[in-house]
Short mmCIF file of N, CA and C in Angstrom, two decimals:
data_model
loop_
_atom_site.label_atom_id
_atom_site.label_comp_id
_atom_site.label_asym_id
_atom_site.label_seq_id
_atom_site.Cartn_x
_atom_site.Cartn_y
_atom_site.Cartn_z
N MET A 363 0.89 -1.17 -0.01
CA MET A 363 0.12 -0.02 -0.02
C MET A 363 0.99 1.45 -0.26
N LEU A 364 1.93 1.16 1.05
CA LEU A 364 2.53 2.63 1.30
C LEU A 364 3.44 2.90 -0.07
N ARG A 365 4.03 1.99 -0.55
CA ARG A 365 4.85 2.00 -2.01
C ARG A 365 4.18 2.77 -3.19
N GLU A 366 2.74 2.07 -3.30
CA GLU A 366 1.93 2.84 -4.07
C GLU A 366 1.84 4.18 -3.87
N VAL A 367 1.43 4.64 -2.70
CA VAL A 367 0.78 5.62 -2.19
C VAL A 367 2.38 6.95 -2.43
N LEU A 368 3.34 6.17 -2.41
CA LEU A 368 4.63 7.23 -2.56
C LEU A 368 4.81 7.55 -4.04
N GLU A 369 4.86 6.69 -4.59
CA GLU A 369 4.90 6.68 -6.11
C GLU A 369 3.95 7.67 -6.74
N SER A 370 2.60 7.87 -6.30
CA SER A 370 1.84 8.68 -6.82
C SER A 370 2.17 9.76 -6.22
N THR A 371 2.68 9.88 -4.89
CA THR A 371 2.94 11.30 -4.46
C THR A 371 4.13 12.12 -5.12
N THR A 372 4.99 11.19 -5.37
CA THR A 372 6.29 11.66 -5.95
C THR A 372 6.30 12.25 -7.57
N ALA A 373 5.02 11.36 -7.86
CA ALA A 373 4.49 12.00 -9.33
C ALA A 373 3.71 13.37 -9.17
N PHE A 374 3.46 13.65 -8.11
CA PHE A 374 2.40 14.94 -7.76
C PHE A 374 3.34 16.23 -7.28
N VAL A 375 4.43 15.51 -6.41
CA VAL A 375 5.24 16.54 -5.86
C VAL A 375 6.34 17.17 -7.17
N GLU A 376 6.50 16.14 -8.26
CA GLU A 376 7.28 16.76 -9.15
C GLU A 376 6.45 18.07 -10.13
N THR A 377 5.18 18.17 -9.97
CA THR A 377 4.60 19.03 -10.81
C THR A 377 4.17 20.09 -10.20
N MET A 378 4.65 20.05 -8.58
CA MET A 378 4.69 21.55 -7.88
C MET A 378 6.21 21.98 -7.56
N PRO A 379 6.02 23.58 -7.82
CA PRO A 379 7.34 24.18 -7.51
C PRO A 379 7.64 23.73 -5.83
N LYS A 380 8.77 24.01 -5.29
CA LYS A 380 9.13 23.72 -3.85
C LYS A 380 8.72 25.20 -3.36
N ALA A 381 8.74 26.15 -3.75
CA ALA A 381 8.25 27.72 -3.21
C ALA A 381 6.86 27.50 -2.74
N GLN A 382 6.12 26.82 -3.74
CA GLN A 382 4.61 26.70 -3.61
C GLN A 382 4.14 26.00 -2.70
N ARG A 383 5.11 24.61 -2.26
CA ARG A 383 4.77 23.72 -1.12
C ARG A 383 5.03 24.32 0.07
N LYS A 384 5.97 25.26 0.12
CA LYS A 384 6.64 25.67 1.49
C LYS A 384 5.54 26.81 1.76
N ALA A 385 5.40 27.73 0.64
CA ALA A 385 4.17 28.51 1.07
C ALA A 385 2.64 28.15 1.80
N TYR A 386 2.44 27.14 1.50
CA TYR A 386 1.35 26.65 2.29
C TYR A 386 1.85 25.72 3.39
N GLY A 387 2.93 25.67 3.72
CA GLY A 387 3.49 24.59 4.97
C GLY A 387 3.51 23.20 4.81
N GLN A 388 3.75 22.94 3.40
CA GLN A 388 3.52 21.61 3.08
C GLN A 388 4.71 20.83 2.82
N PHE A 389 4.95 19.99 3.52
CA PHE A 389 6.05 18.90 3.40
C PHE A 389 5.73 17.26 3.38
N PHE A 390 5.78 16.74 2.64
CA PHE A 390 5.65 15.27 2.50
C PHE A 390 6.19 14.52 3.29
N THR A 391 5.89 13.21 3.86
CA THR A 391 6.64 12.53 4.66
C THR A 391 7.25 11.40 3.97
N THR A 392 8.46 10.98 4.30
CA THR A 392 9.45 10.04 3.56
C THR A 392 8.72 8.76 3.92
N GLU A 393 8.90 7.58 3.32
CA GLU A 393 8.85 6.57 3.32
C GLU A 393 9.54 5.86 4.85
N LEU A 394 10.57 6.30 4.95
CA LEU A 394 11.50 5.97 6.47
C LEU A 394 10.77 6.54 7.64
N THR A 395 10.27 7.65 7.55
CA THR A 395 9.66 8.18 8.45
C THR A 395 8.55 7.88 8.73
N ALA A 396 7.46 7.76 7.85
CA ALA A 396 6.29 6.89 7.60
C ALA A 396 6.17 5.70 8.46
N ARG A 397 7.11 4.69 8.01
CA ARG A 397 7.23 3.35 8.57
C ARG A 397 7.59 3.55 9.97
N PHE A 398 8.19 4.57 10.40
CA PHE A 398 8.83 4.66 11.60
C PHE A 398 7.90 5.01 12.52
N MET A 399 6.80 5.90 11.98
CA MET A 399 6.10 6.49 13.02
C MET A 399 4.81 5.67 12.83
N SER A 400 4.64 4.73 12.26
CA SER A 400 3.51 3.57 12.28
C SER A 400 4.13 2.38 13.36
N GLU A 401 5.16 2.46 13.40
CA GLU A 401 5.79 1.30 14.32
C GLU A 401 5.91 1.72 15.59
N LEU A 402 5.60 3.02 15.76
CA LEU A 402 5.48 3.55 17.11
C LEU A 402 4.23 3.22 18.10
N PHE A 403 3.49 2.96 17.37
CA PHE A 403 1.74 2.55 17.89
C PHE A 403 2.28 1.12 18.40
N VAL A 404 1.60 0.97 19.54
CA VAL A 404 1.08 -0.25 20.43
C VAL A 404 -0.23 -0.68 19.87
N ILE A 405 -0.19 -1.56 18.83
CA ILE A 405 -1.89 -1.53 18.21
C ILE A 405 -2.57 -2.49 19.18
N ASP A 406 -3.67 -2.21 19.56
CA ASP A 406 -4.53 -3.56 20.01
C ASP A 406 -5.59 -4.22 19.02
N LEU A 407 -4.93 -5.44 18.84
CA LEU A 407 -5.79 -6.30 17.76
C LEU A 407 -6.76 -6.83 18.17
N ASN A 408 -7.24 -6.75 19.52
CA ASN A 408 -8.71 -7.33 19.85
C ASN A 408 -9.62 -6.25 19.83
N LEU A 409 -9.38 -4.67 19.46
CA LEU A 409 -10.60 -3.92 19.21
C LEU A 409 -11.25 -4.24 17.72
N PRO A 410 -12.57 -4.57 17.99
CA PRO A 410 -13.51 -4.93 16.79
C PRO A 410 -13.41 -3.90 15.97
N THR A 411 -13.19 -2.44 16.07
CA THR A 411 -13.22 -1.62 15.15
C THR A 411 -12.10 -0.93 15.62
N ILE A 412 -11.08 -0.71 14.66
CA ILE A 412 -9.77 0.65 14.92
C ILE A 412 -10.28 1.56 14.11
N ARG A 413 -10.41 3.06 14.91
CA ARG A 413 -10.81 4.27 14.24
C ARG A 413 -8.96 5.20 14.15
N ILE A 414 -9.04 5.50 12.84
CA ILE A 414 -7.84 6.26 12.69
C ILE A 414 -8.11 7.69 12.50
N LEU A 415 -7.45 8.76 12.74
CA LEU A 415 -7.66 9.88 12.15
C LEU A 415 -6.16 10.26 11.77
N ASP A 416 -6.24 10.80 10.21
CA ASP A 416 -5.03 11.47 9.68
C ASP A 416 -5.65 12.93 9.26
N ALA A 417 -5.12 13.67 10.29
CA ALA A 417 -5.68 15.34 9.78
C ALA A 417 -4.35 15.84 8.92
N GLY A 418 -4.89 16.41 8.17
CA GLY A 418 -3.80 17.08 7.02
C GLY A 418 -3.41 15.89 6.50
N ALA A 419 -3.93 15.03 5.97
CA ALA A 419 -3.69 13.91 5.32
C ALA A 419 -2.90 13.99 4.02
N GLY A 420 -2.78 15.04 3.32
CA GLY A 420 -2.05 15.12 2.29
C GLY A 420 -2.25 14.28 1.26
N THR A 421 -1.40 13.17 0.86
CA THR A 421 -1.34 12.49 -0.43
C THR A 421 -1.70 11.02 0.44
N GLY A 422 -1.82 10.87 1.49
CA GLY A 422 -2.23 9.63 2.39
C GLY A 422 -0.90 8.91 2.85
N ILE A 423 0.20 9.25 2.84
CA ILE A 423 1.08 8.52 3.23
C ILE A 423 1.22 8.06 4.84
N LEU A 424 1.07 8.78 5.37
CA LEU A 424 0.96 8.20 6.82
C LEU A 424 -0.28 7.29 6.90
N SER A 425 -1.36 7.54 6.34
CA SER A 425 -2.61 6.71 6.27
C SER A 425 -2.07 5.20 5.81
N ALA A 426 -1.54 5.28 4.79
CA ALA A 426 -1.08 4.06 3.97
C ALA A 426 -0.03 3.24 4.97
N ALA A 427 0.67 3.86 5.68
CA ALA A 427 1.58 3.42 6.54
C ALA A 427 1.03 2.55 7.87
N ILE A 428 -0.11 3.35 8.46
CA ILE A 428 -0.57 2.78 9.77
C ILE A 428 -1.21 1.65 9.01
N VAL A 429 -2.28 1.93 7.97
CA VAL A 429 -3.13 0.87 7.63
C VAL A 429 -2.52 -0.38 7.12
N GLU A 430 -1.51 -0.46 6.62
CA GLU A 430 -0.65 -1.60 6.09
C GLU A 430 0.06 -1.98 7.30
N ARG A 431 0.43 -1.22 8.05
CA ARG A 431 1.01 -2.26 9.74
C ARG A 431 0.13 -2.78 10.22
N ILE A 432 -1.30 -2.49 10.12
CA ILE A 432 -2.08 -2.99 11.17
C ILE A 432 -2.48 -4.37 10.38
N PHE A 433 -2.73 -4.29 9.07
CA PHE A 433 -3.05 -5.62 8.07
C PHE A 433 -1.94 -6.54 8.32
N ASN A 434 -0.68 -6.00 8.25
CA ASN A 434 0.41 -6.94 8.13
C ASN A 434 0.66 -7.36 9.48
N MET A 435 -0.09 -7.00 10.52
CA MET A 435 0.02 -7.56 11.76
C MET A 435 -0.99 -8.50 12.02
N GLY A 436 -1.92 -8.75 10.97
CA GLY A 436 -3.02 -9.83 11.04
C GLY A 436 -4.25 -9.55 11.63
N TYR A 437 -4.62 -8.39 11.41
CA TYR A 437 -5.83 -7.46 12.10
C TYR A 437 -7.05 -8.18 11.36
N ASN A 438 -8.07 -8.62 11.71
CA ASN A 438 -8.87 -9.36 10.90
C ASN A 438 -10.63 -8.53 11.47
N GLY A 439 -10.18 -7.13 11.91
CA GLY A 439 -11.40 -6.39 12.37
C GLY A 439 -11.54 -5.28 11.29
N ASN A 440 -12.63 -4.30 11.96
CA ASN A 440 -12.74 -3.09 10.96
C ASN A 440 -11.60 -1.88 11.23
N ILE A 441 -11.60 -1.30 10.12
CA ILE A 441 -10.53 -0.43 10.21
C ILE A 441 -11.37 0.77 9.87
N CYS A 442 -11.47 1.79 10.34
CA CYS A 442 -12.32 3.43 9.90
C CYS A 442 -11.30 4.37 10.09
N LEU A 443 -10.89 4.81 8.86
CA LEU A 443 -10.11 6.03 8.59
C LEU A 443 -10.75 7.11 8.19
N VAL A 444 -10.48 8.26 8.88
CA VAL A 444 -10.85 9.60 8.54
C VAL A 444 -9.45 10.55 8.05
N CYS A 445 -9.82 11.05 6.98
CA CYS A 445 -8.68 12.03 6.67
C CYS A 445 -9.15 13.57 6.55
N TYR A 446 -8.39 14.42 7.02
CA TYR A 446 -8.96 15.61 6.90
C TYR A 446 -7.99 16.48 5.71
N GLU A 447 -8.53 17.07 4.60
CA GLU A 447 -7.52 17.40 3.57
C GLU A 447 -8.50 18.25 2.94
N ASN A 448 -7.81 19.95 3.10
CA ASN A 448 -8.69 20.93 2.31
C ASN A 448 -8.05 21.73 1.11
N ASP A 449 -6.92 20.79 0.40
CA ASP A 449 -6.08 21.44 -0.45
C ASP A 449 -6.50 20.82 -1.73
N GLU A 450 -7.40 21.80 -2.47
CA GLU A 450 -7.93 21.36 -3.66
C GLU A 450 -6.94 20.47 -4.76
N ARG A 451 -5.83 20.78 -4.54
CA ARG A 451 -4.72 20.32 -5.61
C ARG A 451 -4.16 19.11 -5.24
N VAL A 452 -4.50 18.58 -3.94
CA VAL A 452 -3.82 17.33 -3.44
C VAL A 452 -5.34 16.47 -3.07
N LEU A 453 -6.32 17.14 -3.15
CA LEU A 453 -7.58 16.29 -2.84
C LEU A 453 -7.66 14.77 -4.06
N PRO A 454 -7.37 15.19 -5.13
CA PRO A 454 -7.68 14.09 -6.25
C PRO A 454 -6.62 12.87 -5.86
N VAL A 455 -5.45 13.26 -5.66
CA VAL A 455 -4.31 12.27 -5.54
C VAL A 455 -4.51 11.65 -4.06
N LEU A 456 -5.30 12.03 -2.83
CA LEU A 456 -5.53 11.46 -1.87
C LEU A 456 -6.62 10.35 -1.98
N ARG A 457 -7.73 10.74 -2.88
CA ARG A 457 -8.73 9.98 -3.01
C ARG A 457 -8.27 8.74 -3.63
N ARG A 458 -7.55 8.90 -4.85
CA ARG A 458 -6.88 7.75 -5.66
C ARG A 458 -6.38 7.09 -4.94
N ASN A 459 -5.31 7.37 -3.96
CA ASN A 459 -4.55 6.58 -3.39
C ASN A 459 -5.46 5.43 -2.45
N LEU A 460 -6.34 6.31 -1.73
CA LEU A 460 -7.18 5.62 -0.72
C LEU A 460 -7.96 4.29 -1.38
N ILE A 461 -8.78 4.76 -2.78
CA ILE A 461 -9.52 4.00 -3.11
C ILE A 461 -8.55 2.88 -3.76
N ALA A 462 -7.37 3.06 -4.22
CA ALA A 462 -6.20 2.18 -4.52
C ALA A 462 -5.75 1.20 -3.38
N MET A 463 -5.58 1.73 -2.39
CA MET A 463 -5.42 0.84 -0.76
C MET A 463 -6.44 0.18 -0.54
N ARG A 464 -7.83 0.61 -0.72
CA ARG A 464 -8.81 -0.19 -0.57
C ARG A 464 -9.19 -1.56 -1.31
N GLU A 465 -8.58 -1.27 -2.55
CA GLU A 465 -8.65 -2.23 -3.78
C GLU A 465 -7.92 -3.54 -3.13
N GLU A 466 -6.93 -3.40 -2.65
CA GLU A 466 -5.72 -4.15 -2.02
C GLU A 466 -6.37 -4.96 -0.57
N ARG A 467 -6.93 -4.37 0.21
CA ARG A 467 -7.50 -4.42 1.10
C ARG A 467 -8.59 -3.89 1.63
N TYR A 468 -9.76 -4.45 2.01
CA TYR A 468 -10.91 -3.47 2.28
C TYR A 468 -10.69 -2.89 3.60
N PHE A 469 -11.18 -1.55 3.72
CA PHE A 469 -11.50 -1.14 4.89
C PHE A 469 -12.29 0.18 4.76
N ASP A 470 -13.02 0.82 5.81
CA ASP A 470 -13.74 2.12 5.09
C ASP A 470 -13.04 3.30 5.78
N PHE A 471 -13.07 4.37 4.70
CA PHE A 471 -12.59 5.84 4.71
C PHE A 471 -13.32 6.37 4.45
N GLU A 472 -13.18 7.87 5.15
CA GLU A 472 -13.83 9.15 4.74
C GLU A 472 -12.88 10.43 4.76
N VAL A 473 -12.84 11.02 3.53
CA VAL A 473 -12.46 12.31 3.36
C VAL A 473 -13.05 13.49 3.78
N ARG A 474 -12.85 14.31 4.65
CA ARG A 474 -13.54 15.39 5.11
C ARG A 474 -12.49 16.65 4.26
N THR A 475 -13.46 17.57 3.79
CA THR A 475 -12.47 18.54 3.18
C THR A 475 -12.71 19.90 3.66
N GLU A 476 -13.39 19.84 4.73
CA GLU A 476 -13.37 21.00 5.64
C GLU A 476 -12.04 21.60 6.20
N ASN A 477 -11.99 22.61 6.62
CA ASN A 477 -10.92 22.97 7.63
C ASN A 477 -10.99 22.61 8.80
N TYR A 478 -9.66 21.46 9.22
CA TYR A 478 -9.81 20.80 10.22
C TYR A 478 -9.61 21.50 11.60
N LEU A 479 -9.24 22.80 11.58
CA LEU A 479 -9.10 23.53 12.83
C LEU A 479 -10.38 24.23 12.88
N THR A 480 -11.03 24.77 12.06
CA THR A 480 -12.32 25.73 12.38
C THR A 480 -13.64 24.80 12.27
N THR A 481 -13.46 23.52 12.02
CA THR A 481 -14.70 23.05 12.02
C THR A 481 -15.01 22.59 13.35
N PRO A 482 -16.22 22.62 14.04
CA PRO A 482 -16.20 22.52 15.58
C PRO A 482 -16.16 21.00 15.58
N SER A 483 -15.82 20.57 16.73
CA SER A 483 -15.62 19.02 17.01
C SER A 483 -16.88 18.46 17.09
N ILE A 484 -17.00 17.11 16.62
CA ILE A 484 -18.12 16.33 16.64
C ILE A 484 -17.91 15.08 17.59
N GLU A 485 -18.76 14.84 18.14
CA GLU A 485 -18.86 13.63 19.01
C GLU A 485 -18.39 12.53 18.62
N GLU A 486 -16.96 12.14 18.63
CA GLU A 486 -16.39 10.78 18.14
C GLU A 486 -14.84 10.88 18.96
N GLU A 487 -14.19 9.70 18.79
CA GLU A 487 -13.24 9.36 19.13
C GLU A 487 -12.23 8.58 18.27
N PHE A 488 -10.99 8.75 18.31
CA PHE A 488 -10.21 7.86 17.77
C PHE A 488 -9.00 6.97 18.41
N ASP A 489 -8.64 5.84 18.02
CA ASP A 489 -7.78 4.95 18.80
C ASP A 489 -6.31 5.54 18.62
N TYR A 490 -6.39 5.71 17.30
CA TYR A 490 -4.75 5.83 16.69
C TYR A 490 -4.98 7.22 16.01
N ILE A 491 -4.06 8.20 16.09
CA ILE A 491 -4.04 9.67 15.33
C ILE A 491 -2.53 9.74 15.01
N ILE A 492 -2.60 9.79 13.69
CA ILE A 492 -1.01 9.99 13.26
C ILE A 492 -1.08 11.15 12.15
N GLY A 493 -0.06 12.07 12.29
CA GLY A 493 -0.11 13.29 11.28
C GLY A 493 1.50 13.74 11.27
N ASN A 494 1.54 14.68 10.32
CA ASN A 494 2.39 15.30 9.85
C ASN A 494 2.01 17.02 9.75
N PRO A 495 1.27 17.57 10.67
CA PRO A 495 0.48 18.80 10.49
C PRO A 495 1.32 20.00 9.74
N PRO A 496 0.80 20.84 9.30
CA PRO A 496 1.49 22.04 8.58
C PRO A 496 2.25 22.41 9.75
N TYR A 497 3.69 23.20 8.96
CA TYR A 497 4.29 24.19 10.09
C TYR A 497 4.35 25.34 9.26
N LYS A 498 3.21 26.16 9.95
CA LYS A 498 3.18 27.58 9.26
C LYS A 498 2.81 28.68 10.57
N LYS A 499 3.41 29.59 10.66
CA LYS A 499 3.00 30.72 11.78
C LYS A 499 1.84 31.33 11.12
N ILE A 500 1.06 31.87 11.78
CA ILE A 500 -0.35 32.56 11.54
C ILE A 500 -0.51 33.54 12.55
N GLY A 501 -1.26 34.74 12.07
CA GLY A 501 -1.72 35.72 13.13
C GLY A 501 -2.71 35.29 14.06
N LYS A 502 -2.50 36.22 14.84
CA LYS A 502 -3.36 35.49 16.36
C LYS A 502 -4.84 36.06 15.82
N ASP A 503 -5.24 36.77 15.11
CA ASP A 503 -6.46 37.08 14.23
C ASP A 503 -7.00 36.36 13.35
N GLU A 504 -6.21 35.18 12.86
CA GLU A 504 -6.78 34.19 12.13
C GLU A 504 -7.92 33.53 12.75
N ALA A 505 -8.76 32.94 11.74
CA ALA A 505 -10.00 31.93 12.59
C ALA A 505 -9.45 30.92 13.22
N GLU A 506 -8.20 30.22 12.58
CA GLU A 506 -7.69 29.09 13.05
C GLU A 506 -7.04 29.21 14.65
N ALA A 507 -6.42 30.69 14.79
CA ALA A 507 -5.89 30.84 16.41
C ALA A 507 -7.28 31.39 17.06
N LYS A 508 -8.37 31.84 16.79
CA LYS A 508 -9.78 32.33 17.17
C LYS A 508 -10.02 30.75 17.66
N ALA A 509 -9.97 30.01 17.21
CA ALA A 509 -10.45 28.56 17.43
C ALA A 509 -10.23 27.85 18.63
N PHE A 510 -8.98 28.51 18.77
CA PHE A 510 -8.22 27.91 20.10
C PHE A 510 -7.80 28.88 21.23
N PRO A 511 -8.58 29.54 21.81
CA PRO A 511 -8.04 30.66 22.68
C PRO A 511 -7.58 30.09 23.74
N HIS A 512 -7.76 29.06 24.33
CA HIS A 512 -7.36 28.14 25.31
C HIS A 512 -6.02 27.92 25.34
N VAL A 513 -5.27 27.70 24.11
CA VAL A 513 -4.06 27.30 23.78
C VAL A 513 -3.14 28.31 23.31
N CYS A 514 -3.91 29.41 22.70
CA CYS A 514 -2.98 30.43 22.01
C CYS A 514 -2.66 31.57 22.76
N HIS A 515 -1.06 32.03 22.66
CA HIS A 515 -0.64 33.33 22.98
C HIS A 515 0.14 33.85 22.15
N GLY A 516 -0.21 35.18 21.74
CA GLY A 516 0.69 35.64 20.65
C GLY A 516 0.60 35.01 19.02
N ALA A 517 1.57 34.95 18.47
CA ALA A 517 1.43 34.36 17.04
C ALA A 517 1.30 32.96 16.79
N PRO A 518 0.48 32.22 16.79
CA PRO A 518 0.92 30.59 16.92
C PRO A 518 1.40 29.99 15.70
N ASN A 519 1.61 28.73 15.66
CA ASN A 519 1.92 28.30 14.59
C ASN A 519 0.84 27.01 14.43
N LEU A 520 0.60 26.62 13.14
CA LEU A 520 -0.17 25.67 12.92
C LEU A 520 -0.23 24.18 13.40
N TYR A 521 1.09 23.84 13.78
CA TYR A 521 1.36 22.41 13.88
C TYR A 521 0.68 22.24 15.35
N PHE A 522 0.87 23.06 16.28
CA PHE A 522 0.41 22.89 17.61
C PHE A 522 -1.09 22.97 17.75
N LEU A 523 -1.62 23.77 16.68
CA LEU A 523 -3.17 23.87 16.92
C LEU A 523 -3.79 22.49 16.51
N PHE A 524 -2.98 21.76 15.38
CA PHE A 524 -3.70 20.52 15.08
C PHE A 524 -3.41 19.55 16.27
N TRP A 525 -2.31 19.59 16.87
CA TRP A 525 -1.94 18.80 18.07
C TRP A 525 -3.19 18.97 18.89
N ALA A 526 -3.36 20.16 19.73
CA ALA A 526 -4.43 20.44 20.52
C ALA A 526 -5.60 19.93 20.02
N LYS A 527 -5.94 20.15 19.01
CA LYS A 527 -7.45 19.45 18.39
C LYS A 527 -7.55 18.15 18.42
N ALA A 528 -6.55 17.33 18.12
CA ALA A 528 -6.12 16.21 17.93
C ALA A 528 -6.23 15.30 19.48
N ILE A 529 -5.67 16.00 20.46
CA ILE A 529 -6.23 15.59 21.74
C ILE A 529 -7.33 15.29 22.11
N GLU A 530 -8.32 16.48 21.61
CA GLU A 530 -9.65 16.36 22.02
C GLU A 530 -10.55 15.17 21.69
N THR A 531 -9.96 14.81 20.80
CA THR A 531 -10.67 13.37 20.01
C THR A 531 -10.01 12.19 20.21
N LEU A 532 -8.83 12.24 21.06
CA LEU A 532 -7.97 10.85 20.98
C LEU A 532 -8.97 10.03 22.38
N ARG A 533 -9.06 8.81 21.96
CA ARG A 533 -9.94 7.92 23.13
C ARG A 533 -8.96 7.79 24.33
N GLU A 534 -9.22 7.59 25.22
CA GLU A 534 -8.65 7.52 26.44
C GLU A 534 -7.71 6.24 26.59
N ASN A 535 -6.49 6.20 26.82
CA ASN A 535 -5.35 5.30 26.92
C ASN A 535 -5.01 4.74 25.61
N GLN A 536 -5.27 5.72 24.36
CA GLN A 536 -4.86 5.46 23.06
C GLN A 536 -3.63 6.26 22.68
N GLU A 537 -3.39 6.43 21.33
CA GLU A 537 -2.21 6.84 21.12
C GLU A 537 -2.27 8.04 20.07
N LEU A 538 -1.26 9.06 19.93
CA LEU A 538 -1.35 9.94 18.81
C LEU A 538 0.08 9.98 18.66
N VAL A 539 0.62 10.08 17.31
CA VAL A 539 1.77 10.12 16.78
C VAL A 539 2.04 11.15 15.75
N TYR A 540 2.79 12.32 16.07
CA TYR A 540 2.81 13.39 15.09
C TYR A 540 4.27 13.73 15.00
N ILE A 541 4.80 14.41 13.90
CA ILE A 541 5.95 14.85 13.61
C ILE A 541 5.90 16.31 14.09
N ILE A 542 6.72 16.79 14.87
CA ILE A 542 6.49 18.33 15.32
C ILE A 542 8.14 18.91 15.83
N PRO A 543 8.17 19.95 15.50
CA PRO A 543 9.53 20.47 16.22
C PRO A 543 9.72 20.51 17.37
N ARG A 544 10.80 21.30 17.82
CA ARG A 544 11.29 21.20 19.43
C ARG A 544 10.37 22.51 20.10
N SER A 545 9.88 23.47 18.91
CA SER A 545 9.65 24.76 19.47
C SER A 545 8.52 25.03 20.75
N TRP A 546 7.96 23.94 20.57
CA TRP A 546 6.68 23.81 21.86
C TRP A 546 7.12 23.60 23.01
N THR A 547 8.50 23.27 23.42
CA THR A 547 8.82 23.24 24.95
C THR A 547 9.35 24.38 25.53
N SER A 548 9.53 25.57 24.81
CA SER A 548 10.11 26.84 25.23
C SER A 548 8.97 28.21 24.56
N GLY A 549 9.69 28.90 25.47
CA GLY A 549 8.89 30.37 24.61
C GLY A 549 7.55 30.42 25.32
N ALA A 550 7.14 31.93 25.35
CA ALA A 550 5.76 32.50 25.80
C ALA A 550 4.57 31.97 24.77
N TYR A 551 4.84 31.98 23.27
CA TYR A 551 3.87 31.77 22.52
C TYR A 551 3.51 30.12 22.96
N PHE A 552 4.11 29.13 23.19
CA PHE A 552 3.37 27.98 23.61
C PHE A 552 3.29 27.50 25.06
N ALA A 553 3.40 28.47 25.92
CA ALA A 553 2.74 28.22 27.40
C ALA A 553 1.70 27.91 27.49
N LYS A 554 0.55 28.39 26.82
CA LYS A 554 -0.80 27.91 27.18
C LYS A 554 -0.81 26.47 26.61
N PHE A 555 -0.28 26.19 25.40
CA PHE A 555 -0.55 24.85 25.03
C PHE A 555 0.43 23.99 26.15
N ARG A 556 1.60 24.25 26.44
CA ARG A 556 2.14 23.30 27.35
C ARG A 556 0.99 23.02 28.54
N GLU A 557 0.65 23.96 29.04
CA GLU A 557 -0.44 23.87 30.20
C GLU A 557 -1.60 22.62 29.81
N TYR A 558 -1.89 23.01 28.80
CA TYR A 558 -3.13 22.36 28.26
C TYR A 558 -2.62 20.72 27.89
N LEU A 559 -1.44 20.92 27.20
CA LEU A 559 -1.28 19.26 27.01
C LEU A 559 -1.02 18.50 28.35
N PHE A 560 -0.16 19.36 29.34
CA PHE A 560 0.15 18.66 30.22
C PHE A 560 -0.95 18.23 31.42
#
């Protein structure tokens, strides 16, 4: 699954200039990193249904990595994958990749195209959350920042807002694996987020 997704992602990336990807805060995950991240999860194979969230799914690289790993472990239950992605350029690639994955091994998936951060949380929980959120500073008056007054101080970065929202939907005693920089560990901009996290 993962190899096919990576091949289609490479073809897509070659059509887009790096400066354009950087402007969006968009950096696609490598195969090595995706596999490493999926292997960090302690998967409970006894769950009748495993619910996975990939917010900011891009082309589906991390989704493919974790779904493939779960199936390779011999899981026979239901997998329900929810992907958030609102980049119109990436969405067709994501959908094609998920359909191709499902042709190899059946699982349920849903692609949500609304803004993950500004969409009100619905009552749902996930067993495993995986992500490579966008790394981009935004103004304190942006809609995304205003949606998280309990963690924002000064000019926030999108990555920790993704993290804060994911925590809200993580099932108790389950796991979240994100690629994030170290910046959240210090500085006044992240103080409220650190309090919330701990």
